[in-house]
mmCIF file of C-alpha atoms in Angstrom:
data_model
loop_
_atom_site.group_PDB
_atom_site.id
_atom_site.type_symbol
_atom_site.label_atom_id
_atom_site.label_comp_id
_atom_site.label_asym_id
_atom_site.label_seq_id
_atom_site.Cartn_x
_atom_site.Cartn_y
_atom_site.Cartn_z
ATOM 1 C CA MET G 1 0.000 0.000 0.000
ATOM 2 C CA ALA G 2 2.770 2.454 0.939
ATOM 3 C CA GLY G 3 4.585 1.649 -2.310
ATOM 4 C CA SER G 4 1.490 2.211 -4.427
ATOM 5 C CA LEU G 5 0.786 5.534 -2.736
ATOM 6 C CA HIS G 6 4.418 6.547 -3.239
ATOM 7 C CA LEU G 7 4.068 5.847 -6.976
ATOM 8 C CA ALA G 8 0.893 7.958 -7.142
ATOM 9 C CA LEU G 9 2.629 10.806 -5.290
ATOM 10 C CA GLN G 10 5.624 10.631 -7.655
ATOM 11 C CA ILE G 11 3.383 10.767 -10.713
ATOM 12 C CA GLN G 12 1.478 13.694 -9.235
ATOM 13 C CA LYS G 13 4.642 15.625 -8.363
ATOM 14 C CA HIS G 14 6.238 15.078 -11.765
ATOM 15 C CA HIS G 15 3.233 15.738 -14.009
ATOM 16 C CA GLN G 16 1.177 18.399 -12.215
ATOM 17 C CA SER G 17 2.969 21.301 -13.909
ATOM 18 C CA LYS G 18 2.141 20.013 -17.398
ATOM 19 C CA GLY G 19 -0.766 21.759 -19.083
ATOM 20 C CA ASN G 20 -3.934 19.854 -19.991
ATOM 21 C CA ASN G 21 -2.727 16.766 -18.174
ATOM 22 C CA LYS G 22 -5.281 16.557 -15.386
ATOM 23 C CA GLY G 23 -6.426 13.048 -14.565
ATOM 24 C CA GLN G 24 -4.688 11.255 -17.402
ATOM 25 C CA THR G 25 -2.921 8.540 -15.415
ATOM 26 C CA PHE G 26 -4.344 5.136 -14.571
ATOM 27 C CA LEU G 27 -2.598 3.050 -11.931
ATOM 28 C CA PHE G 28 -2.622 -0.678 -12.541
ATOM 29 C CA VAL G 29 -1.460 -2.809 -9.641
ATOM 30 C CA ASP G 30 -1.034 -6.511 -9.143
ATOM 31 C CA GLU G 31 -4.116 -7.921 -7.479
ATOM 32 C CA ASN G 32 -3.930 -8.061 -3.710
ATOM 33 C CA LYS G 33 -7.306 -9.025 -2.351
ATOM 34 C CA LYS G 34 -6.526 -7.658 1.121
ATOM 35 C CA SER G 35 -5.584 -4.131 0.095
ATOM 36 C CA ALA G 36 -7.096 -3.461 -3.352
ATOM 37 C CA ASP G 37 -10.194 -1.812 -1.871
ATOM 38 C CA GLN G 38 -8.097 0.165 0.616
ATOM 39 C CA LEU G 39 -5.873 1.463 -2.185
ATOM 40 C CA ALA G 40 -8.892 2.498 -4.258
ATOM 41 C CA GLU G 41 -10.274 4.409 -1.257
ATOM 42 C CA LEU G 42 -6.877 5.976 -0.542
ATOM 43 C CA LEU G 43 -6.576 7.273 -4.112
ATOM 44 C CA PHE G 44 -10.193 8.451 -4.173
ATOM 45 C CA ALA G 45 -9.778 10.434 -0.942
ATOM 46 C CA PRO G 46 -6.057 10.958 -0.274
ATOM 47 C CA PRO G 47 -5.114 12.061 3.239
ATOM 48 C CA GLU G 48 -4.157 15.693 3.842
ATOM 49 C CA TRP G 49 -0.666 14.698 4.979
ATOM 50 C CA SER G 50 0.147 13.592 1.428
ATOM 51 C CA ASP G 51 -0.428 17.109 -0.006
ATOM 52 C CA ALA G 52 2.968 18.501 0.970
ATOM 53 C CA TYR G 53 4.819 15.716 -0.872
ATOM 54 C CA TYR G 54 3.890 17.338 -4.183
ATOM 55 C CA ASP G 55 3.221 20.920 -2.987
ATOM 56 C CA ARG G 56 -0.516 20.850 -3.626
ATOM 57 C CA ASP G 57 -2.002 24.233 -4.458
ATOM 58 C CA LYS G 58 -5.005 25.281 -2.352
ATOM 59 C CA LYS G 59 -7.281 25.317 -5.426
ATOM 60 C CA GLN G 60 -5.930 22.025 -6.736
ATOM 61 C CA ALA G 61 -7.791 18.762 -6.209
ATOM 62 C CA ARG G 62 -5.781 16.098 -4.412
ATOM 63 C CA LEU G 63 -3.875 13.736 -6.701
ATOM 64 C CA ASP G 64 -5.537 15.337 -9.722
ATOM 65 C CA GLN G 65 -3.091 13.719 -12.154
ATOM 66 C CA VAL G 66 -4.278 10.232 -11.245
ATOM 67 C CA ILE G 67 -7.631 8.729 -12.156
ATOM 68 C CA ASP G 68 -9.143 8.267 -8.701
ATOM 69 C CA SER G 69 -9.137 4.508 -8.672
ATOM 70 C CA ALA G 70 -6.485 1.858 -9.053
ATOM 71 C CA PHE G 71 -7.125 -1.154 -11.201
ATOM 72 C CA ALA G 72 -6.106 -4.366 -9.494
ATOM 73 C CA VAL G 73 -5.608 -7.175 -11.974
ATOM 74 C CA LYS G 74 -4.081 -10.621 -11.889
ATOM 75 C CA SER G 75 -0.656 -10.342 -13.453
ATOM 76 C CA HIS G 76 -1.209 -13.324 -15.734
ATOM 77 C CA HIS G 77 -4.235 -11.461 -17.187
ATOM 78 C CA ALA G 78 -2.361 -8.282 -18.096
ATOM 79 C CA GLY G 79 0.959 -8.107 -19.891
ATOM 80 C CA LEU G 80 1.818 -4.660 -18.535
ATOM 81 C CA VAL G 81 1.422 -5.908 -14.971
ATOM 82 C CA GLN G 82 3.810 -8.755 -15.816
ATOM 83 C CA VAL G 83 6.304 -6.136 -17.016
ATOM 84 C CA ALA G 84 5.812 -4.251 -13.729
ATOM 85 C CA ASP G 85 6.419 -7.514 -11.841
ATOM 86 C CA LEU G 86 9.686 -7.924 -13.753
ATOM 87 C CA TYR G 87 10.724 -4.342 -12.869
ATOM 88 C CA ALA G 88 9.920 -5.083 -9.223
ATOM 89 C CA LEU G 89 11.932 -8.314 -9.266
ATOM 90 C CA ILE G 90 14.982 -6.603 -10.767
ATOM 91 C CA LEU G 91 14.823 -3.662 -8.365
ATOM 92 C CA ARG G 92 14.235 -5.959 -5.385
ATOM 93 C CA ARG G 93 17.285 -8.080 -6.258
ATOM 94 C CA TYR G 94 19.299 -4.887 -6.847
ATOM 95 C CA VAL G 95 18.460 -3.748 -3.308
ATOM 96 C CA GLU G 96 19.075 -7.191 -1.808
ATOM 97 C CA LEU G 97 22.510 -7.416 -3.431
ATOM 98 C CA HIS G 98 23.560 -3.829 -2.674
ATOM 99 C CA ASP G 99 21.957 -3.005 0.672
ATOM 100 C CA TYR G 100 21.248 -6.264 2.436
ATOM 101 C CA GLY G 101 24.335 -8.314 1.591
ATOM 102 C CA SER G 102 22.477 -11.101 -0.185
ATOM 103 C CA ALA G 103 24.678 -13.632 -1.904
ATOM 104 C CA GLU G 104 24.521 -14.076 -5.651
ATOM 105 C CA ILE G 105 22.246 -16.914 -6.726
ATOM 106 C CA TRP G 106 24.523 -17.559 -9.708
ATOM 107 C CA ASP G 107 27.984 -16.343 -10.637
ATOM 108 C CA GLY G 108 27.724 -12.928 -12.249
ATOM 109 C CA GLU G 109 24.201 -12.227 -10.980
ATOM 110 C CA LYS G 110 25.164 -8.895 -9.403
ATOM 111 C CA LEU G 111 26.705 -7.607 -12.650
ATOM 112 C CA GLU G 112 23.671 -8.720 -14.625
ATOM 113 C CA ILE G 113 21.187 -7.201 -12.167
ATOM 114 C CA ASP G 114 23.253 -3.983 -12.128
ATOM 115 C CA GLU G 115 22.975 -3.777 -15.919
ATOM 116 C CA TYR G 116 19.228 -4.389 -15.833
ATOM 117 C CA ALA G 117 18.788 -1.793 -13.064
ATOM 118 C CA LYS G 118 20.800 0.711 -15.107
ATOM 119 C CA ILE G 119 18.469 0.169 -18.073
ATOM 120 C CA LEU G 120 15.388 0.559 -15.858
ATOM 121 C CA ALA G 121 16.839 3.652 -14.152
ATOM 122 C CA SER G 122 16.729 5.513 -17.460
ATOM 123 C CA ARG G 123 12.954 4.973 -17.504
ATOM 124 C CA LEU G 124 12.221 6.054 -13.931
ATOM 125 C CA LEU G 125 10.812 9.437 -13.022
ATOM 126 C CA PRO G 126 13.519 11.907 -11.950
ATOM 127 C CA LYS G 127 14.939 11.534 -8.439
ATOM 128 C CA SER G 128 13.402 14.894 -7.533
ATOM 129 C CA ALA G 129 9.944 13.318 -7.912
ATOM 130 C CA ARG G 130 10.899 10.016 -6.270
ATOM 131 C CA TRP G 131 13.112 11.138 -3.404
ATOM 132 C CA PRO G 132 12.936 14.851 -2.566
ATOM 133 C CA THR G 133 16.396 16.017 -1.440
ATOM 134 C CA ARG G 134 14.897 18.476 1.018
ATOM 135 C CA PRO G 135 11.502 17.032 1.867
ATOM 136 C CA LYS G 136 9.077 19.718 3.011
ATOM 137 C CA SER G 137 6.753 17.203 4.555
ATOM 138 C CA SER G 138 6.847 14.387 7.035
ATOM 139 C CA CYS G 139 5.485 12.185 4.237
ATOM 140 C CA GLY G 140 8.458 12.889 1.941
ATOM 141 C CA HIS G 141 10.866 12.576 4.855
ATOM 142 C CA TRP G 142 9.372 9.203 5.813
ATOM 143 C CA TYR G 143 9.675 7.810 2.284
ATOM 144 C CA ASN G 144 13.300 8.961 2.115
ATOM 145 C CA GLN G 145 14.057 7.370 5.486
ATOM 146 C CA ILE G 146 12.664 3.954 4.626
ATOM 147 C CA ALA G 147 14.122 3.848 1.108
ATOM 148 C CA PRO G 148 17.075 1.529 0.577
ATOM 149 C CA ALA G 149 20.239 3.546 -0.092
ATOM 150 C CA SER G 150 20.762 1.953 -3.501
ATOM 151 C CA LEU G 151 17.346 3.153 -4.713
ATOM 152 C CA LEU G 152 18.016 6.686 -3.482
ATOM 153 C CA THR G 153 21.011 6.907 -5.811
ATOM 154 C CA LEU G 154 19.598 4.994 -8.793
ATOM 155 C CA GLY G 155 18.815 7.068 -11.876
ATOM 156 C CA LYS G 156 18.867 10.793 -12.562
#
């Protein structure tokens, strides 16, 4: 849930300054029966404490870049969710190998995962949207605190 909200906040922060872009982002997430409804409610009525993450204007609707519902689908039913699962696997292994001292499963795994992560990093939103360097909010500060160090430095 925290990861999905963080993605929505990143999208909001990065795209809100673009003209005629209001509400043009759908979030598709891998089905999780326990939290799918909670995520939909969270996106429909985001908490006030999330506003400062993206510097919400007083006249601006909360999370106005995101269509106010997430679509939870089984990954084997949607190719794009399978791609997202692959991204998550690569980034998870990248963190495990760099931050948590996990051993390689096969010889050369770390080099291979590093290459994949480098490719994915070029497709991520800018660090300024993902990890504010001077968070103005407790929300941004919290996300920065819990982030693995390797993800904080990945990408531009």
